[in-house]
Amino acid sequence: MSFEFTKDELERLDDLRNKVDDDRALVLPALWILQRRQGFISSEDILYLEKTLGIRAIFFAEVMGFYSMFNESAKGKYELKFCKTITCKLRGSDEVIKAAEDLLGIKMGETTSDGLFSIGESECLGYCEKAPCMLCNLDQIGDLTKESITELIDRLRRENASR
Amino acid sequence: MVEIIVDGEKFSVNEKGNLITELKKHNIEIPHFCYHEALGVSGNCRMCLIEVVGQKRPQIACDTPIKEGMEIKINSDLTRAVQRGILELEFINHPLDCPVCDQAGECDLQEYYMKFDKQDSQVSLADKVRKYKREDFGSGVIHDAERCVLCRRCVRFTQLCTNSYELAVGGRGEHSHIMLMNGKKIDNPYAGNIVDVCPVGAMTSADFRFKKRVWHLQKTPAICQGCERGCAIWVDSNKAKYQDSIIYRFRPRENSVNGYFICDYGRYSYKDEQIIKRDDSAKISALALDLRSNASKYDILVSSSLSIEEMSALKTLASKFNMGLYGFSDFRDESFQDEIGLKLRVPNKTANRIGLIKLGLDKNLDKKSSNLIIFHLGKDFEFASKFEFDNVIKIGSNQDADIVCASSYHRDGHTLNIDEKLRFSKGVFEPISPKICDIVSELMGQRVEFDINILKAFA
Ligand code: SF4
Ligand code: SF4
Ligand code: FES
Ligand code: FES
């Protein structure tokens, strides 16, 4: 089934449209609504956005390519996005990422076969004081170590197995 | 106008203008990539950073307002240092393939490197980010993502000039690249300009690629004869040893009529303007002989593709032999007019319809004698089939002609464009075939001289 905005979502976007002088200001909010609900944004979805909002598809595509937070295809239930920027790198993010890859048996950009985890990269999360850090869905998690990432993954696995 | 100081010297510039453009008028060049007179300021490349006295940090010249008395230093140590810095960044992932790049010789990046940089890259070739080297973007545009400096000129051209929005920047940081939306190719009648606006070799022309190194090209200012706009162009040609001259490409020439651009129809019309090797001198002599005794059985038809000089020569010829003289200018192609975008293209696909009218030659062919001589420059003689005569002699610059003459790019000539502006096109090289004025002279048995006062009336 393809994505459609609810009446309420459309109203919110219209409200916003009245407040800005360039319609392209709607690009980010529209993408967010879509991704929060569906988890990813396909190229058909972009065409739907163009049709519904009257903003050229290529503007959505540009923004999608710029921000690593937007997914082009479905991701796992838990999406881990590791910061790859310099502070985190200096504080050992490579090691943490390697640990996550080993634990999950997948590489960066991939999803586990049970659909539980995806791992990927992100630019600086503005959380350098707690480097190395990452996002787990919308939660920011800092001071990562090999141990803490192992513990997190184990816990999420247990929680999902018990149900 | 206000006075500013550049490296200690005073210059008078327009304060509403752009610093880069204003200084260009004084032959002072500030290196830049993203700023373009037709596309405006974007401020993304930073190549134009210069020292502005009184400012703590270097400023981008393209977006620094001009103020009375301001002082800038474009050759100072500080300016040089930032230029080297920017160039070092540009070359981090550059593939350094100038030897096989068509842009070499007219590439801004290459020029700035030789002028300001000349340092070795700190990134080894193996560590560079690799990207697509040959992507067919459609409409004769080939993209090499590795050479791109991401100035966005191409993107802005499709947004501001053609309103076609085919291009955008995808990705981020070192992975940024120019992309098409869902692979949908460029589709607009001005696409060739994308290659011209690109300051480097990231956009090359499928047509011109690998044909000729640009430093071997001789450039001649001319006027496109593709339609009534009369866009100013550069004709780039070359004559290899023991070979005939060849025209390699047409490029836009900055001008008040067409701004910075030309249409693709005009751009690629050079292909129909090459030298045709055929010796029709015997036919010309035969015709001259026949005219001497039987001129009255001939009528002359002039198409609106001829120059004012050629038209008036034919007027002289017709009156000397008392022949009927008619004009034909119906080369309209409605689909040629643009609804949106640059709107340069005018539906009449010959250059001198207005000239034809002004010289009083717009007379339709009504009476029929048995012989018709048609003069026409340009690619096809199709319209000639309209005229049912026992004998039609076609004199023109293409293969269908009975007598081949020099094309509009192989002789000097004036035309009047749609807005009645007088346009002068210079012959690119000496033709092999005779020019129309030479043919007319031979037919008359004496040299026709052009009365320069005719042009004064239009200037
Ligand atoms: S392809 Fe050329 S014009 Fe387009 S962004 Fe790259 S360098 Fe600039
Ligand atoms: S608009 Fe007309 S004159 Fe200008 S380039 Fe095109 S065909 Fe030639
Ligand atoms: S570098 Fe990772 S949060 Fe800033
Ligand atoms: S030309 Fe000034 S920033 Fe690009």
Short mmCIF file of N, CA and C in Angstrom, two decimals, chain B residues 354-417:
data_model
loop_
_atom_site.label_atom_id
_atom_site.label_comp_id
_atom_site.label_asym_id
_atom_site.label_seq_id
_atom_site.Cartn_x
_atom_site.Cartn_y
_atom_site.Cartn_z
N ILE B 354 13.53 40.38 -42.21
CA ILE B 354 13.31 41.83 -42.12
C ILE B 354 14.11 42.56 -43.20
N GLY B 355 15.35 42.08 -43.44
CA GLY B 355 16.18 42.67 -44.49
C GLY B 355 15.49 42.57 -45.84
N LEU B 356 14.89 41.41 -46.07
CA LEU B 356 14.19 41.18 -47.33
C LEU B 356 13.05 42.18 -47.51
N ILE B 357 12.33 42.42 -46.42
CA ILE B 357 11.21 43.38 -46.47
C ILE B 357 11.76 44.80 -46.70
N LYS B 358 12.80 45.15 -45.92
CA LYS B 358 13.33 46.50 -46.00
C LYS B 358 13.91 46.82 -47.38
N LEU B 359 14.40 45.81 -48.07
CA LEU B 359 14.95 46.04 -49.40
C LEU B 359 13.86 45.96 -50.47
N GLY B 360 12.62 45.80 -50.00
CA GLY B 360 11.49 45.76 -50.93
C GLY B 360 11.45 44.51 -51.78
N LEU B 361 11.96 43.41 -51.23
CA LEU B 361 11.99 42.17 -52.03
C LEU B 361 10.89 41.19 -51.64
N ASP B 362 10.01 41.59 -50.72
CA ASP B 362 9.00 40.64 -50.28
C ASP B 362 7.84 40.56 -51.27
N LYS B 363 8.20 40.36 -52.52
CA LYS B 363 7.17 40.27 -53.55
C LYS B 363 6.93 38.81 -53.88
N ASN B 364 5.66 38.40 -53.79
CA ASN B 364 5.37 37.00 -54.08
C ASN B 364 5.46 36.75 -55.57
N LEU B 365 5.88 35.56 -55.84
CA LEU B 365 6.03 35.16 -57.23
C LEU B 365 4.65 35.00 -57.84
N ASP B 366 4.28 35.86 -58.81
CA ASP B 366 2.93 35.68 -59.39
C ASP B 366 3.00 35.24 -60.85
N LYS B 367 3.67 36.07 -61.63
CA LYS B 367 3.71 35.67 -63.05
C LYS B 367 4.71 34.52 -63.23
N LYS B 368 4.49 33.75 -64.27
CA LYS B 368 5.39 32.64 -64.45
C LYS B 368 6.11 32.71 -65.78
N SER B 369 7.40 32.90 -65.72
CA SER B 369 8.15 32.71 -66.94
C SER B 369 8.64 31.26 -66.89
N SER B 370 9.45 30.85 -67.84
CA SER B 370 9.75 29.42 -67.86
C SER B 370 10.94 29.04 -67.01
N ASN B 371 11.75 30.03 -66.64
CA ASN B 371 12.97 29.69 -65.90
C ASN B 371 13.05 30.48 -64.59
N LEU B 372 13.44 29.76 -63.55
CA LEU B 372 13.55 30.44 -62.26
C LEU B 372 14.94 30.17 -61.67
N ILE B 373 15.60 31.22 -61.22
CA ILE B 373 16.87 31.03 -60.51
C ILE B 373 16.62 31.33 -59.04
N ILE B 374 16.85 30.34 -58.19
CA ILE B 374 16.61 30.54 -56.75
C ILE B 374 17.94 30.67 -56.02
N PHE B 375 18.04 31.69 -55.19
CA PHE B 375 19.23 31.84 -54.34
C PHE B 375 18.85 31.57 -52.90
N HIS B 376 19.53 30.62 -52.28
CA HIS B 376 19.18 30.26 -50.91
C HIS B 376 20.40 29.71 -50.18
N LEU B 377 20.63 30.20 -48.96
CA LEU B 377 21.71 29.68 -48.13
C LEU B 377 21.09 28.89 -47.00
N GLY B 378 21.78 27.86 -46.54
CA GLY B 378 21.20 27.10 -45.44
C GLY B 378 20.90 25.70 -45.87
N LYS B 379 20.28 24.95 -44.93
CA LYS B 379 20.40 23.52 -45.15
C LYS B 379 19.48 22.90 -46.18
N ASP B 380 18.23 23.33 -46.36
CA ASP B 380 17.52 22.59 -47.41
C ASP B 380 16.78 23.46 -48.40
N PHE B 381 16.57 22.85 -49.53
CA PHE B 381 15.97 23.54 -50.67
C PHE B 381 14.54 23.06 -50.86
N GLU B 382 14.00 22.47 -49.83
CA GLU B 382 12.69 21.84 -49.93
C GLU B 382 11.63 22.79 -50.50
N PHE B 383 11.69 24.04 -50.03
CA PHE B 383 10.66 25.00 -50.48
C PHE B 383 10.66 25.20 -51.99
N ALA B 384 11.76 24.87 -52.64
CA ALA B 384 11.87 25.11 -54.08
C ALA B 384 10.85 24.28 -54.86
N SER B 385 10.42 23.15 -54.27
CA SER B 385 9.49 22.29 -55.00
C SER B 385 8.11 22.93 -55.14
N LYS B 386 7.86 24.00 -54.36
CA LYS B 386 6.59 24.74 -54.48
C LYS B 386 6.44 25.37 -55.86
N PHE B 387 7.54 25.69 -56.48
CA PHE B 387 7.47 26.50 -57.69
C PHE B 387 7.53 25.64 -58.94
N GLU B 388 6.45 25.68 -59.68
CA GLU B 388 6.39 24.82 -60.86
C GLU B 388 6.87 25.58 -62.08
N PHE B 389 8.09 25.38 -62.37
CA PHE B 389 8.69 26.02 -63.53
C PHE B 389 9.27 24.92 -64.43
N ASP B 390 9.42 25.25 -65.70
CA ASP B 390 10.04 24.27 -66.59
C ASP B 390 11.45 23.99 -66.13
N ASN B 391 12.07 25.05 -65.67
CA ASN B 391 13.48 24.93 -65.37
C ASN B 391 13.79 25.73 -64.11
N VAL B 392 14.22 25.04 -63.05
CA VAL B 392 14.58 25.74 -61.82
C VAL B 392 16.07 25.55 -61.59
N ILE B 393 16.79 26.64 -61.44
CA ILE B 393 18.22 26.54 -61.15
C ILE B 393 18.42 26.97 -59.70
N LYS B 394 18.92 26.03 -58.90
CA LYS B 394 19.08 26.33 -57.48
C LYS B 394 20.53 26.69 -57.20
N ILE B 395 20.71 27.90 -56.70
CA ILE B 395 22.07 28.32 -56.32
C ILE B 395 22.09 28.44 -54.80
N GLY B 396 22.91 27.64 -54.15
CA GLY B 396 22.89 27.66 -52.69
C GLY B 396 24.08 26.95 -52.09
N SER B 397 24.08 26.83 -50.75
CA SER B 397 25.25 26.34 -50.06
C SER B 397 25.10 24.89 -49.60
N ASN B 398 24.16 24.15 -50.21
CA ASN B 398 24.07 22.75 -49.80
C ASN B 398 24.11 21.81 -50.99
N GLN B 399 24.18 20.53 -50.68
CA GLN B 399 24.36 19.51 -51.71
C GLN B 399 23.27 19.49 -52.77
N ASP B 400 22.03 19.90 -52.40
CA ASP B 400 20.93 19.87 -53.36
C ASP B 400 21.06 20.95 -54.43
N ALA B 401 21.92 21.90 -54.22
CA ALA B 401 22.00 23.03 -55.14
C ALA B 401 22.55 22.60 -56.49
N ASP B 402 22.09 23.27 -57.55
CA ASP B 402 22.65 23.00 -58.87
C ASP B 402 24.01 23.68 -59.00
N ILE B 403 24.06 24.87 -58.41
CA ILE B 403 25.35 25.57 -58.36
C ILE B 403 25.66 25.84 -56.89
N VAL B 404 26.77 25.27 -56.43
CA VAL B 404 27.11 25.44 -55.01
C VAL B 404 27.85 26.76 -54.81
N CYS B 405 27.39 27.51 -53.81
CA CYS B 405 28.08 28.75 -53.47
C CYS B 405 28.56 28.69 -52.03
N ALA B 406 29.33 29.68 -51.61
CA ALA B 406 29.83 29.72 -50.23
C ALA B 406 28.68 29.91 -49.25
N SER B 407 28.77 29.27 -48.08
CA SER B 407 27.69 29.38 -47.11
C SER B 407 27.77 30.72 -46.36
N SER B 408 26.75 30.98 -45.58
CA SER B 408 26.68 32.25 -44.86
C SER B 408 27.83 32.42 -43.87
N TYR B 409 28.51 31.34 -43.53
CA TYR B 409 29.62 31.44 -42.58
C TYR B 409 30.96 31.56 -43.29
N HIS B 410 30.90 31.53 -44.63
CA HIS B 410 32.16 31.62 -45.37
C HIS B 410 32.29 32.95 -46.11
N ARG B 411 31.48 33.90 -45.74
CA ARG B 411 31.59 35.24 -46.34
C ARG B 411 31.14 36.26 -45.29
N ASP B 412 31.53 37.52 -45.46
CA ASP B 412 31.05 38.56 -44.55
C ASP B 412 29.65 38.96 -44.98
N GLY B 413 28.78 39.27 -44.04
CA GLY B 413 27.45 39.69 -44.45
C GLY B 413 26.63 40.29 -43.32
N HIS B 414 25.72 41.17 -43.69
CA HIS B 414 24.85 41.79 -42.71
C HIS B 414 23.43 41.24 -42.84
N THR B 415 22.74 41.16 -41.72
CA THR B 415 21.32 40.78 -41.72
C THR B 415 20.60 41.70 -40.74
N LEU B 416 19.27 41.71 -40.82
CA LEU B 416 18.48 42.48 -39.85
C LEU B 416 17.65 41.49 -39.06
N ASN B 417 17.79 41.51 -37.75
CA ASN B 417 17.08 40.49 -36.98
C ASN B 417 15.65 40.92 -36.70
#
